[in-house]
């Protein structure tokens, strides 16, 4: 198979994946649970390293709203909200030196 055919075929088939609207259960995690899961991500990730029944992302979920809540939970309310460094300004006092003889 030539390279000229593979790339367009991959790009075309990537757009073909769809999900039936009835595939998502009404009780699937939505925005608020995504927000909570994003907020507790650092703790959940550490616990998931030692416990096989803990996950950092709920599957199945309701899609875009869960993802948006998860993103906000991590970036705004979770790990991304903390300052990484503090900048201090030094005060410079301009004093004329006197010559001592």
mmCIF file of N, CA and C in Angstrom:
data_model
loop_
_atom_site.group_PDB
_atom_site.id
_atom_site.type_symbol
_atom_site.label_atom_id
_atom_site.label_comp_id
_atom_site.label_asym_id
_atom_site.label_seq_id
_atom_site.Cartn_x
_atom_site.Cartn_y
_atom_site.Cartn_z
ATOM 1 N N UNK A 1 0.848 -1.166 0.000
ATOM 2 C CA UNK A 1 0.000 0.000 0.000
ATOM 3 C C UNK A 1 0.901 1.238 0.000
ATOM 4 N N UNK A 2 0.596 2.190 -0.803
ATOM 5 C CA UNK A 2 1.438 3.383 -0.904
ATOM 6 C C UNK A 2 1.097 4.387 0.190
ATOM 7 N N UNK A 3 2.077 5.215 0.519
ATOM 8 C CA UNK A 3 1.884 6.238 1.546
ATOM 9 C C UNK A 3 0.858 7.285 1.127
ATOM 10 N N UNK A 4 0.762 7.529 -0.142
ATOM 11 C CA UNK A 4 -0.170 8.537 -0.639
ATOM 12 C C UNK A 4 -1.620 8.128 -0.355
ATOM 13 N N UNK A 5 -1.874 6.842 -0.206
ATOM 14 C CA UNK A 5 -3.223 6.368 0.056
ATOM 15 C C UNK A 5 -3.509 6.260 1.563
ATOM 16 N N UNK A 6 -2.512 5.943 2.355
ATOM 17 C CA UNK A 6 -2.715 5.662 3.779
ATOM 18 C C UNK A 6 -3.132 6.914 4.546
ATOM 19 N N UNK A 7 -2.449 8.020 4.362
ATOM 20 C CA UNK A 7 -2.756 9.233 5.115
ATOM 21 C C UNK A 7 -4.178 9.737 4.860
ATOM 22 N N UNK A 8 -4.614 9.889 3.597
ATOM 23 C CA UNK A 8 -6.012 10.326 3.387
ATOM 24 C C UNK A 8 -7.030 9.331 3.933
ATOM 25 N N UNK A 9 -6.718 8.038 3.872
ATOM 26 C CA UNK A 9 -7.644 7.031 4.392
ATOM 27 C C UNK A 9 -7.764 7.146 5.917
ATOM 28 N N UNK A 10 -6.653 7.378 6.594
ATOM 29 C CA UNK A 10 -6.689 7.535 8.057
ATOM 30 C C UNK A 10 -7.445 8.793 8.453
ATOM 31 N N UNK A 11 -7.227 9.871 7.746
ATOM 32 C CA UNK A 11 -7.911 11.126 8.064
ATOM 33 C C UNK A 11 -9.411 10.989 7.829
ATOM 34 N N UNK A 12 -9.797 10.334 6.771
ATOM 35 C CA UNK A 12 -11.210 10.155 6.453
ATOM 36 C C UNK A 12 -11.909 9.252 7.466
ATOM 37 N N UNK A 13 -11.274 8.156 7.827
ATOM 38 C CA UNK A 13 -11.915 7.228 8.762
ATOM 39 C C UNK A 13 -11.925 7.764 10.188
ATOM 40 N N UNK A 14 -11.053 8.674 10.532
ATOM 41 C CA UNK A 14 -11.050 9.246 11.883
ATOM 42 C C UNK A 14 -12.315 10.057 12.130
ATOM 43 N N UNK A 15 -12.882 10.624 11.096
ATOM 44 C CA UNK A 15 -14.108 11.413 11.237
ATOM 45 C C UNK A 15 -15.359 10.545 11.275
ATOM 46 N N UNK A 16 -15.230 9.267 10.993
ATOM 47 C CA UNK A 16 -16.395 8.398 10.874
ATOM 48 C C UNK A 16 -16.887 7.863 12.207
ATOM 49 N N UNK A 17 -16.099 7.942 13.261
ATOM 50 C CA UNK A 17 -16.512 7.386 14.551
ATOM 51 C C UNK A 17 -17.592 8.253 15.180
ATOM 52 N N UNK A 18 -18.726 7.650 15.439
ATOM 53 C CA UNK A 18 -19.824 8.358 16.091
ATOM 54 C C UNK A 18 -20.393 7.467 17.186
ATOM 55 N N UNK A 19 -21.171 8.069 18.057
ATOM 56 C CA UNK A 19 -21.802 7.340 19.143
ATOM 57 C C UNK A 19 -23.296 7.574 19.073
ATOM 58 N N UNK A 20 -24.036 6.519 19.250
ATOM 59 C CA UNK A 20 -25.493 6.643 19.237
ATOM 60 C C UNK A 20 -25.940 7.409 20.473
ATOM 61 N N UNK A 21 -26.901 8.327 20.330
ATOM 62 C CA UNK A 21 -27.368 9.096 21.487
ATOM 63 C C UNK A 21 -27.934 8.219 22.601
ATOM 64 N N UNK A 22 -28.447 7.049 22.258
ATOM 65 C CA UNK A 22 -29.017 6.156 23.264
ATOM 66 C C UNK A 22 -27.959 5.326 23.977
ATOM 67 N N UNK A 23 -26.702 5.427 23.568
ATOM 68 C CA UNK A 23 -25.641 4.634 24.186
ATOM 69 C C UNK A 23 -25.257 5.158 25.559
ATOM 70 N N UNK A 24 -25.535 6.418 25.848
ATOM 71 C CA UNK A 24 -25.200 7.009 27.141
ATOM 72 C C UNK A 24 -26.384 6.854 28.077
ATOM 73 N N UNK A 25 -26.140 6.224 29.211
ATOM 74 C CA UNK A 25 -27.207 6.025 30.188
ATOM 75 C C UNK A 25 -27.534 7.350 30.872
ATOM 76 N N UNK A 26 -28.788 7.558 31.260
ATOM 77 C CA UNK A 26 -29.164 8.813 31.911
ATOM 78 C C UNK A 26 -28.425 9.057 33.231
ATOM 79 N N UNK A 27 -28.028 7.995 33.930
ATOM 80 C CA UNK A 27 -27.329 8.156 35.194
ATOM 81 C C UNK A 27 -25.816 8.234 35.020
ATOM 82 N N UNK A 28 -25.327 8.353 33.801
ATOM 83 C CA UNK A 28 -23.884 8.463 33.551
ATOM 84 C C UNK A 28 -23.357 9.765 34.147
ATOM 85 N N UNK A 29 -22.124 9.756 34.636
ATOM 86 C CA UNK A 29 -21.550 10.971 35.227
ATOM 87 C C UNK A 29 -21.572 12.134 34.244
ATOM 88 N N UNK A 30 -21.938 13.301 34.753
ATOM 89 C CA UNK A 30 -22.022 14.495 33.921
ATOM 90 C C UNK A 30 -21.055 15.566 34.374
ATOM 91 N N UNK A 31 -21.455 16.816 34.178
ATOM 92 C CA UNK A 31 -20.586 17.953 34.455
ATOM 93 C C UNK A 31 -20.124 18.005 35.910
ATOM 94 N N UNK A 32 -21.054 17.857 36.862
ATOM 95 C CA UNK A 32 -20.707 18.030 38.272
ATOM 96 C C UNK A 32 -19.769 16.936 38.772
ATOM 97 N N UNK A 33 -20.005 15.701 38.345
ATOM 98 C CA UNK A 33 -19.074 14.638 38.735
ATOM 99 C C UNK A 33 -17.737 14.797 38.024
ATOM 100 N N UNK A 34 -17.745 15.305 36.802
ATOM 101 C CA UNK A 34 -16.486 15.596 36.112
ATOM 102 C C UNK A 34 -15.690 16.660 36.839
ATOM 103 N N UNK A 35 -16.387 17.686 37.322
ATOM 104 C CA UNK A 35 -15.737 18.738 38.099
ATOM 105 C C UNK A 35 -15.110 18.162 39.369
ATOM 106 N N UNK A 36 -15.864 17.313 40.060
ATOM 107 C CA UNK A 36 -15.362 16.699 41.281
ATOM 108 C C UNK A 36 -14.176 15.782 40.989
ATOM 109 N N UNK A 37 -14.283 14.960 39.951
ATOM 110 C CA UNK A 37 -13.197 14.043 39.601
ATOM 111 C C UNK A 37 -11.936 14.799 39.188
ATOM 112 N N UNK A 38 -12.091 15.924 38.519
ATOM 113 C CA UNK A 38 -10.934 16.741 38.171
ATOM 114 C C UNK A 38 -10.297 17.371 39.393
ATOM 115 N N UNK A 39 -11.122 17.778 40.347
ATOM 116 C CA UNK A 39 -10.606 18.399 41.568
ATOM 117 C C UNK A 39 -9.816 17.409 42.411
ATOM 118 N N UNK A 40 -10.296 16.173 42.504
ATOM 119 C CA UNK A 40 -9.606 15.179 43.323
ATOM 120 C C UNK A 40 -8.593 14.363 42.525
ATOM 121 N N UNK A 41 -8.288 14.777 41.306
ATOM 122 C CA UNK A 41 -7.375 14.038 40.440
ATOM 123 C C UNK A 41 -6.044 13.679 41.099
ATOM 124 N N UNK A 42 -5.323 14.618 41.744
ATOM 125 C CA UNK A 42 -4.009 14.237 42.290
ATOM 126 C C UNK A 42 -4.099 13.104 43.319
ATOM 127 N N UNK A 43 -5.093 13.164 44.177
ATOM 128 C CA UNK A 43 -5.246 12.116 45.185
ATOM 129 C C UNK A 43 -5.689 10.807 44.535
ATOM 130 N N UNK A 44 -6.634 10.894 43.617
ATOM 131 C CA UNK A 44 -7.120 9.694 42.937
ATOM 132 C C UNK A 44 -6.016 9.026 42.133
ATOM 133 N N UNK A 45 -5.140 9.814 41.542
ATOM 134 C CA UNK A 45 -4.049 9.237 40.752
ATOM 135 C C UNK A 45 -3.086 8.464 41.642
ATOM 136 N N UNK A 46 -2.739 9.022 42.791
ATOM 137 C CA UNK A 46 -1.828 8.332 43.711
ATOM 138 C C UNK A 46 -2.474 7.051 44.238
ATOM 139 N N UNK A 47 -3.746 7.118 44.612
ATOM 140 C CA UNK A 47 -4.441 5.933 45.115
ATOM 141 C C UNK A 47 -4.565 4.883 44.008
ATOM 142 N N UNK A 48 -4.783 5.315 42.757
ATOM 143 C CA UNK A 48 -4.943 4.357 41.654
ATOM 144 C C UNK A 48 -3.673 3.577 41.369
ATOM 145 N N UNK A 49 -2.524 4.077 41.799
ATOM 146 C CA UNK A 49 -1.276 3.335 41.619
ATOM 147 C C UNK A 49 -1.235 2.087 42.499
ATOM 148 N N UNK A 50 -1.963 2.105 43.615
ATOM 149 C CA UNK A 50 -1.928 1.004 44.565
ATOM 150 C C UNK A 50 -3.211 0.183 44.608
ATOM 151 N N UNK A 51 -4.317 0.736 44.151
ATOM 152 C CA UNK A 51 -5.601 0.031 44.166
ATOM 153 C C UNK A 51 -6.111 -0.117 42.734
ATOM 154 N N UNK A 52 -6.350 -1.339 42.324
ATOM 155 C CA UNK A 52 -6.758 -1.581 40.934
ATOM 156 C C UNK A 52 -8.208 -1.189 40.660
ATOM 157 N N UNK A 53 -9.032 -1.019 41.696
ATOM 158 C CA UNK A 53 -10.437 -0.667 41.471
ATOM 159 C C UNK A 53 -10.692 0.840 41.494
ATOM 160 N N UNK A 54 -9.651 1.657 41.583
ATOM 161 C CA UNK A 54 -9.776 3.115 41.570
ATOM 162 C C UNK A 54 -9.298 3.632 40.217
ATOM 163 N N UNK A 55 -10.082 4.520 39.612
ATOM 164 C CA UNK A 55 -9.717 5.112 38.326
ATOM 165 C C UNK A 55 -9.741 6.637 38.462
ATOM 166 N N UNK A 56 -9.035 7.313 37.574
ATOM 167 C CA UNK A 56 -9.000 8.772 37.630
ATOM 168 C C UNK A 56 -9.999 9.418 36.679
ATOM 169 N N UNK A 57 -10.708 8.616 35.907
ATOM 170 C CA UNK A 57 -11.637 9.131 34.904
ATOM 171 C C UNK A 57 -12.812 8.165 34.825
ATOM 172 N N UNK A 58 -14.028 8.659 34.893
ATOM 173 C CA UNK A 58 -15.215 7.801 34.883
ATOM 174 C C UNK A 58 -15.580 7.395 33.462
ATOM 175 N N UNK A 59 -15.671 6.094 33.243
ATOM 176 C CA UNK A 59 -16.099 5.555 31.960
ATOM 177 C C UNK A 59 -17.200 4.545 32.240
ATOM 178 N N UNK A 60 -18.361 4.624 31.636
ATOM 179 C CA UNK A 60 -18.800 5.601 30.650
ATOM 180 C C UNK A 60 -19.274 6.883 31.329
ATOM 181 N N UNK A 61 -19.211 7.965 30.578
ATOM 182 C CA UNK A 61 -19.722 9.252 31.058
ATOM 183 C C UNK A 61 -20.582 9.854 29.953
ATOM 184 N N UNK A 62 -21.105 11.047 30.189
ATOM 185 C CA UNK A 62 -22.002 11.615 29.181
ATOM 186 C C UNK A 62 -21.284 12.444 28.126
ATOM 187 N N UNK A 63 -19.957 12.360 28.061
ATOM 188 C CA UNK A 63 -19.223 12.971 26.961
ATOM 189 C C UNK A 63 -18.694 14.344 27.245
ATOM 190 N N UNK A 64 -19.078 15.299 26.413
ATOM 191 C CA UNK A 64 -18.509 16.640 26.438
ATOM 192 C C UNK A 64 -18.674 17.385 27.749
ATOM 193 N N UNK A 65 -19.832 17.266 28.379
ATOM 194 C CA UNK A 65 -20.041 17.987 29.640
ATOM 195 C C UNK A 65 -19.183 17.411 30.753
ATOM 196 N N UNK A 66 -19.034 16.089 30.793
ATOM 197 C CA UNK A 66 -18.152 15.482 31.790
ATOM 198 C C UNK A 66 -16.708 15.929 31.547
ATOM 199 N N UNK A 67 -16.289 15.894 30.296
ATOM 200 C CA UNK A 67 -14.916 16.313 29.952
ATOM 201 C C UNK A 67 -14.666 17.767 30.335
ATOM 202 N N UNK A 68 -15.643 18.638 30.090
ATOM 203 C CA UNK A 68 -15.504 20.046 30.427
ATOM 204 C C UNK A 68 -15.388 20.232 31.945
ATOM 205 N N UNK A 69 -16.218 19.533 32.695
ATOM 206 C CA UNK A 69 -16.136 19.590 34.150
ATOM 207 C C UNK A 69 -14.823 19.047 34.667
ATOM 208 N N UNK A 70 -14.341 17.965 34.068
ATOM 209 C CA UNK A 70 -13.063 17.367 34.460
ATOM 210 C C UNK A 70 -11.919 18.349 34.199
ATOM 211 N N UNK A 71 -11.953 18.983 33.053
ATOM 212 C CA UNK A 71 -10.936 19.977 32.704
ATOM 213 C C UNK A 71 -10.953 21.142 33.686
ATOM 214 N N UNK A 72 -12.132 21.687 33.973
ATOM 215 C CA UNK A 72 -12.227 22.786 34.933
ATOM 216 C C UNK A 72 -11.760 22.354 36.315
ATOM 217 N N UNK A 73 -12.110 21.145 36.706
ATOM 218 C CA UNK A 73 -11.706 20.641 38.006
ATOM 219 C C UNK A 73 -10.199 20.575 38.152
ATOM 220 N N UNK A 74 -9.511 20.140 37.116
ATOM 221 C CA UNK A 74 -8.049 20.049 37.177
ATOM 222 C C UNK A 74 -7.412 21.424 37.073
ATOM 223 N N UNK A 75 -7.788 22.193 36.077
ATOM 224 C CA UNK A 75 -7.093 23.446 35.782
ATOM 225 C C UNK A 75 -7.477 24.580 36.727
ATOM 226 N N UNK A 76 -8.742 24.763 36.970
ATOM 227 C CA UNK A 76 -9.186 25.924 37.741
ATOM 228 C C UNK A 76 -9.205 25.646 39.235
ATOM 229 N N UNK A 77 -9.809 24.528 39.637
ATOM 230 C CA UNK A 77 -10.001 24.274 41.056
ATOM 231 C C UNK A 77 -8.976 23.322 41.640
ATOM 232 N N UNK A 78 -8.286 22.596 40.823
ATOM 233 C CA UNK A 78 -7.362 21.590 41.320
ATOM 234 C C UNK A 78 -5.912 22.023 41.247
ATOM 235 N N UNK A 79 -5.124 21.221 40.606
ATOM 236 C CA UNK A 79 -3.678 21.410 40.565
ATOM 237 C C UNK A 79 -3.271 22.711 39.887
ATOM 238 N N UNK A 80 -3.940 23.093 38.830
ATOM 239 C CA UNK A 80 -3.545 24.280 38.081
ATOM 240 C C UNK A 80 -3.820 25.591 38.768
ATOM 241 N N UNK A 81 -4.600 25.589 39.848
ATOM 242 C CA UNK A 81 -4.974 26.835 40.505
ATOM 243 C C UNK A 81 -3.911 27.341 41.470
ATOM 244 N N UNK A 82 -2.973 26.513 41.828
ATOM 245 C CA UNK A 82 -1.965 26.921 42.796
ATOM 246 C C UNK A 82 -0.857 27.711 42.125
ATOM 247 N N UNK A 83 -0.334 28.697 42.845
ATOM 248 C CA UNK A 83 0.773 29.479 42.306
ATOM 249 C C UNK A 83 2.029 28.635 42.311
ATOM 250 N N UNK A 84 2.779 28.723 41.264
ATOM 251 C CA UNK A 84 4.009 27.943 41.200
ATOM 252 C C UNK A 84 5.186 28.683 41.816
ATOM 253 N N UNK A 85 5.131 29.981 41.827
ATOM 254 C CA UNK A 85 6.221 30.744 42.429
ATOM 255 C C UNK A 85 5.724 32.131 42.826
ATOM 256 N N UNK A 86 6.469 32.736 43.710
ATOM 257 C CA UNK A 86 6.133 34.076 44.181
ATOM 258 C C UNK A 86 7.298 34.982 43.849
ATOM 259 N N UNK A 87 6.988 36.131 43.321
ATOM 260 C CA UNK A 87 8.034 37.084 42.960
ATOM 261 C C UNK A 87 8.036 38.202 43.991
ATOM 262 N N UNK A 88 9.193 38.431 44.573
ATOM 263 C CA UNK A 88 9.349 39.516 45.531
ATOM 264 C C UNK A 88 10.174 40.617 44.898
ATOM 265 N N UNK A 89 9.816 41.845 45.191
ATOM 266 C CA UNK A 89 10.606 42.982 44.714
ATOM 267 C C UNK A 89 11.463 43.474 45.861
ATOM 268 N N UNK A 90 12.718 43.695 45.581
ATOM 269 C CA UNK A 90 13.616 44.244 46.592
ATOM 270 C C UNK A 90 13.448 45.751 46.624
ATOM 271 N N UNK A 91 13.475 46.271 47.797
ATOM 272 C CA UNK A 91 13.421 47.726 47.928
ATOM 273 C C UNK A 91 14.831 48.260 47.826
ATOM 274 N N UNK A 92 15.002 49.221 46.998
ATOM 275 C CA UNK A 92 16.311 49.843 46.824
ATOM 276 C C UNK A 92 16.246 51.236 47.435
ATOM 277 N N UNK A 93 17.107 51.469 48.374
ATOM 278 C CA UNK A 93 17.148 52.769 49.037
ATOM 279 C C UNK A 93 18.325 53.530 48.454
ATOM 280 N N UNK A 94 18.032 54.640 47.882
ATOM 281 C CA UNK A 94 19.065 55.442 47.243
ATOM 282 C C UNK A 94 19.599 56.453 48.269
ATOM 283 N N UNK A 95 20.740 56.155 48.804
ATOM 284 C CA UNK A 95 21.348 57.012 49.819
ATOM 285 C C UNK A 95 22.695 57.472 49.276
ATOM 286 N N UNK A 96 22.923 58.765 49.380
ATOM 287 C CA UNK A 96 24.204 59.285 48.924
ATOM 288 C C UNK A 96 25.260 58.981 49.981
ATOM 289 N N UNK A 97 26.309 58.402 49.540
ATOM 290 C CA UNK A 97 27.394 58.067 50.473
ATOM 291 C C UNK A 97 28.184 59.311 50.816
ATOM 292 N N UNK A 98 28.519 59.413 52.102
ATOM 293 C CA UNK A 98 29.339 60.532 52.539
ATOM 294 C C UNK A 98 30.777 60.054 52.656
ATOM 295 N N UNK A 99 31.640 60.919 52.296
ATOM 296 C CA UNK A 99 33.054 60.600 52.351
ATOM 297 C C UNK A 99 33.581 60.892 53.762
ATOM 298 N N UNK A 100 34.211 59.913 54.310
ATOM 299 C CA UNK A 100 34.777 60.069 55.640
ATOM 300 C C UNK A 100 36.259 60.367 55.527
ATOM 301 N N UNK A 101 36.702 61.481 56.045
ATOM 302 C CA UNK A 101 38.130 61.821 55.996
ATOM 303 C C UNK A 101 38.787 61.651 57.321
#
